[in-house]
Tab-separated table of C-alpha atoms and ligand atoms in Angstrom:
chain	number	residue	atom	x	y	z
A	1	MET	CA	0.000	0.000	0.000
A	2	ASN	CA	1.336	3.420	-0.830
A	3	ASN	CA	1.410	6.005	1.927
A	4	ILE	CA	1.525	9.015	-0.359
A	5	VAL	CA	-2.252	9.604	-0.380
A	6	TYR	CA	-4.244	9.488	2.860
A	7	THR	CA	-7.443	10.987	4.215
A	8	TYR	CA	-8.085	12.833	7.457
A	9	GLY	CA	-11.505	14.228	8.238
A	10	ASN	CA	-13.097	14.987	4.877
A	11	LYS	CA	-9.911	15.935	3.048
A	12	ILE	CA	-7.365	14.145	0.906
A	13	TYR	CA	-3.762	14.642	2.009
A	14	LEU	CA	-0.599	14.168	-0.028
A	15	ASN	CA	2.536	12.995	1.753
A	16	ILE	CA	5.129	13.642	-0.975
A	17	THR	CA	8.336	13.853	1.076
A	18	ASN	CA	9.783	13.029	4.498
A	19	VAL	CA	12.506	15.667	4.168
A	20	CYS	CA	12.407	18.755	6.390
A	21	PRO	CA	15.097	21.261	7.429
A	22	CYS	CA	13.446	21.833	10.840
A	23	ARG	CA	13.049	19.997	14.137
A	24	CYS	CA	9.925	21.598	15.594
A	25	GLU	CA	9.337	20.899	19.281
A	26	PHE	CA	5.692	20.025	18.551
A	27	CYS	CA	6.174	18.139	15.260
A	28	VAL	CA	3.562	15.403	15.010
A	29	ARG	CA	6.325	13.143	13.687
A	30	ASN	CA	7.813	13.090	17.215
A	31	ASN	CA	4.681	11.548	18.704
A	32	THR	CA	3.035	9.196	16.233
A	33	ASP	CA	3.850	7.384	13.007
A	34	GLY	CA	0.543	7.984	11.272
A	35	LEU	CA	-2.517	10.171	10.878
A	36	GLY	CA	-6.033	9.602	9.570
A	37	ASP	CA	-6.484	6.329	7.727
A	38	MET	CA	-2.765	5.816	7.187
A	39	GLY	CA	-0.791	3.361	9.324
A	40	SER	CA	2.550	5.089	8.865
A	41	LEU	CA	3.496	8.248	7.011
A	42	TRP	CA	7.155	7.328	6.929
A	43	LEU	CA	7.972	6.709	3.256
A	44	ASP	CA	10.420	3.900	2.453
A	45	HIS	CA	11.954	6.196	-0.183
A	46	GLU	CA	11.337	9.680	-1.534
A	47	PRO	CA	8.676	9.122	-4.226
A	48	SER	CA	9.260	10.191	-7.815
A	49	TYR	CA	6.710	12.356	-9.603
A	50	ASP	CA	5.484	9.268	-11.482
A	51	GLU	CA	4.927	7.412	-8.202
A	52	ILE	CA	2.964	10.371	-6.802
A	53	LYS	CA	0.919	10.542	-10.013
A	54	ASP	CA	0.222	6.783	-9.855
A	55	ALA	CA	-0.914	7.110	-6.229
A	56	ILE	CA	-3.328	9.872	-7.263
A	57	ASP	CA	-4.589	7.879	-10.253
A	58	ASN	CA	-5.287	4.914	-7.963
A	59	PHE	CA	-7.261	6.937	-5.428
A	60	ASP	CA	-10.989	7.562	-5.805
A	61	PHE	CA	-11.541	11.328	-5.420
A	62	THR	CA	-15.341	10.955	-5.447
A	63	GLY	CA	-16.938	13.043	-2.698
A	64	TYR	CA	-13.812	15.028	-1.843
A	65	SER	CA	-13.458	18.735	-2.596
A	66	ASP	CA	-10.077	19.482	-1.004
A	67	VAL	CA	-6.548	18.198	-1.378
A	68	VAL	CA	-3.839	19.259	1.050
A	69	PHE	CA	-0.081	18.907	0.586
A	70	CYS	CA	0.851	17.917	4.115
A	71	GLY	CA	2.644	14.867	5.430
A	72	TYR	CA	5.674	13.755	7.416
A	73	GLY	CA	7.964	16.311	5.810
A	74	GLU	CA	8.011	19.803	4.332
A	75	PRO	CA	6.287	19.692	0.906
A	76	THR	CA	8.463	22.475	-0.551
A	77	CYS	CA	11.519	20.245	-0.019
A	78	ALA	CA	10.098	18.543	-3.123
A	79	LEU	CA	9.070	21.812	-4.820
A	80	LYS	CA	9.357	20.626	-8.416
A	81	LYS	CA	7.252	17.521	-7.701
A	82	LEU	CA	4.823	19.612	-5.661
A	83	LEU	CA	4.229	22.006	-8.567
A	84	SER	CA	3.969	19.221	-11.165
A	85	THR	CA	1.522	17.329	-8.935
A	86	ALA	CA	-0.607	20.431	-8.336
A	87	LYS	CA	-0.699	21.035	-12.095
A	88	TYR	CA	-1.752	17.423	-12.724
A	89	ILE	CA	-4.510	17.649	-10.108
A	90	LYS	CA	-5.739	20.951	-11.573
A	91	GLU	CA	-5.946	19.314	-14.995
A	92	THR	CA	-7.693	16.134	-13.886
A	93	LYS	CA	-9.709	16.759	-10.682
A	94	ASN	CA	-12.248	19.287	-9.511
A	95	VAL	CA	-10.792	20.070	-6.083
A	96	LYS	CA	-9.232	22.981	-4.193
A	97	ILE	CA	-5.526	22.587	-3.494
A	98	ARG	CA	-3.999	23.736	-0.215
A	99	LEU	CA	-0.377	23.728	0.848
A	100	ASN	CA	0.630	23.445	4.501
A	101	THR	CA	4.189	24.714	4.775
A	102	ASN	CA	6.861	26.035	7.099
A	103	GLY	CA	7.307	28.945	4.663
A	104	LEU	CA	11.021	28.327	4.203
A	105	SER	CA	10.848	27.355	0.532
A	106	ASP	CA	13.049	30.234	-0.646
A	107	LEU	CA	15.874	29.081	1.649
A	108	ILE	CA	15.282	25.404	0.934
A	109	ASN	CA	15.264	25.895	-2.826
A	110	LYS	CA	17.756	28.775	-2.956
A	111	THR	CA	15.332	30.948	-4.887
A	112	GLU	CA	14.007	34.486	-4.536
A	113	ASN	CA	10.305	33.914	-4.899
A	114	SER	CA	8.897	30.401	-4.538
A	115	ALA	CA	5.394	31.767	-4.026
A	116	ALA	CA	5.273	33.174	-7.575
A	117	LYS	CA	5.824	29.672	-8.961
A	118	MET	CA	2.644	28.556	-7.169
A	119	GLU	CA	0.367	31.028	-8.924
A	120	GLY	CA	-2.595	29.273	-10.552
A	121	LEU	CA	-1.617	25.917	-8.981
A	122	ILE	CA	-2.137	26.405	-5.246
A	123	ASP	CA	-5.481	27.856	-4.093
A	124	ALA	CA	-4.691	28.244	-0.420
A	125	VAL	CA	-1.600	28.205	1.745
A	126	SER	CA	-1.246	27.795	5.490
A	127	ILE	CA	2.133	28.877	6.850
A	128	SER	CA	3.378	27.870	10.300
A	129	LEU	CA	4.222	31.129	12.068
A	130	ASN	CA	5.036	29.337	15.326
A	131	ALA	CA	6.438	32.367	17.179
A	132	SER	CA	6.415	36.169	17.202
A	133	ASP	CA	10.129	36.827	16.628
A	134	ALA	CA	13.268	35.266	15.177
A	135	GLU	CA	14.803	34.125	18.483
A	136	LYS	CA	11.661	32.426	19.755
A	137	TYR	CA	11.060	30.906	16.319
A	138	ASP	CA	14.586	29.485	16.310
A	139	SER	CA	14.160	27.983	19.769
A	140	ILE	CA	10.901	26.215	18.793
A	141	VAL	CA	11.483	25.284	15.150
A	142	HIS	CA	15.271	24.671	15.146
A	143	PRO	CA	15.598	25.402	11.391
A	144	SER	CA	18.901	24.369	9.828
A	145	PHE	CA	19.168	27.885	8.320
A	146	GLY	CA	19.298	29.567	11.732
A	147	LEU	CA	17.973	32.995	12.714
A	148	LYS	CA	17.391	34.257	9.159
A	149	SER	CA	14.596	31.687	8.805
A	150	PHE	CA	11.954	33.821	10.533
A	151	ASP	CA	12.352	36.751	8.105
A	152	ALA	CA	12.407	34.356	5.143
A	153	MET	CA	9.160	32.784	6.348
A	154	ILE	CA	7.522	36.217	6.712
A	155	LYS	CA	8.751	37.237	3.242
A	156	PHE	CA	7.334	34.044	1.725
A	157	THR	CA	3.989	34.841	3.380
A	158	LYS	CA	3.910	38.372	1.961
A	159	ASP	CA	4.856	37.058	-1.478
A	160	ALA	CA	2.134	34.422	-1.202
A	161	GLN	CA	-0.447	37.159	-0.657
A	162	LYS	CA	0.313	38.350	-4.209
A	163	TYR	CA	0.031	34.966	-5.897
A	164	ILE	CA	-2.217	32.682	-3.833
A	165	PRO	CA	-5.921	33.488	-3.245
A	166	SER	CA	-6.083	32.399	0.413
A	167	VAL	CA	-3.143	32.884	2.793
A	168	LYS	CA	-3.317	31.989	6.476
A	169	MET	CA	-0.766	31.569	9.228
A	170	SER	CA	-0.980	29.178	12.148
A	171	VAL	CA	0.373	28.747	15.648
A	172	VAL	CA	0.018	25.835	18.026
A	173	ASP	CA	-1.993	26.531	21.188
A	174	THR	CA	0.866	25.387	23.456
A	175	ILE	CA	2.965	28.565	22.892
A	176	GLY	CA	1.023	30.489	25.580
A	177	GLU	CA	-1.503	33.323	25.542
A	178	ASP	CA	1.091	36.141	25.420
A	179	GLU	CA	2.804	34.672	22.394
A	180	ILE	CA	-0.508	33.936	20.682
A	181	GLU	CA	-1.490	37.615	21.182
A	182	LYS	CA	1.822	38.827	19.720
A	183	CYS	CA	1.373	36.507	16.743
A	184	ARG	CA	-2.182	37.760	16.320
A	185	LYS	CA	-0.917	41.351	16.237
A	186	LEU	CA	1.785	40.486	13.712
A	187	CYS	CA	-0.849	38.891	11.476
A	188	GLU	CA	-3.257	41.805	11.863
A	189	GLU	CA	-0.515	44.249	10.849
A	190	ASN	CA	0.026	42.210	7.702
A	191	ASP	CA	-3.648	41.531	7.002
A	192	ILE	CA	-3.288	37.779	7.448
A	193	GLU	CA	-5.752	35.464	9.173
A	194	LEU	CA	-4.258	33.561	12.121
A	195	ARG	CA	-5.417	30.061	12.999
A	196	VAL	CA	-4.636	28.709	16.470
A	197	ARG	CA	-4.203	24.963	16.092
A	198	THR	CA	-4.718	22.373	18.787
A	199	TYR	CA	-1.533	20.437	19.482
A	200	ILE	CA	-1.826	16.860	18.156
A	201	LYS	CA	-0.287	14.384	20.611
B	301	LIG	S1	8.320	22.024	9.692
B	301	LIG	FE1	6.631	20.545	9.885
B	301	LIG	S2	7.501	18.527	9.325
B	301	LIG	FE2	9.209	19.946	9.726
B	301	LIG	S3	9.763	19.570	11.859
B	301	LIG	FE3	8.330	21.325	11.816
B	301	LIG	S4	6.282	20.449	12.089
B	301	LIG	FE4	7.682	18.757	11.562
């Protein structure tokens, strides 16, 4: 059984990579091997585009209206495959496509504007804000790129607002009320909706 496509709630999820440059304190990967109907989201190898396409072709999309790129890794670590897959889904299915991301694609892919490449392919993006400043972000997310990651994530979010119809940020409810308020203010200043997520144990 492939573990590229899985469902959770009423959405289809695509687990296209296990690679991630971060080690978030609250990463679901630390606590459980699987989500939804999938036993394990650990891939035995990084899937090729053809393997992802096959997994999609073999899944019955009937009754689903949303597909989310979100698995046990950062989807933009496989940016080329992510974009090709989104294009294929746009051409063959009648669903909205959302990307859940850490927002570090520009650093990961050594590019100036990843968000522009997503125009017309990704309908909605949810970016993990995680903290209200670079130091706190670094202490929670532990990105391999260090302190510059926070600004890169904010830049990606602002770029996304130009190219992607729906842009939201998220924090996990365990960061504390003060931090949640600061994150809320940061989002308000940038006209971004903030979602406070419940920590999945
Ligand atoms: S960015 Fe996502 S996949 Fe990577 S460590 Fe953080 S929560 Fe886990």
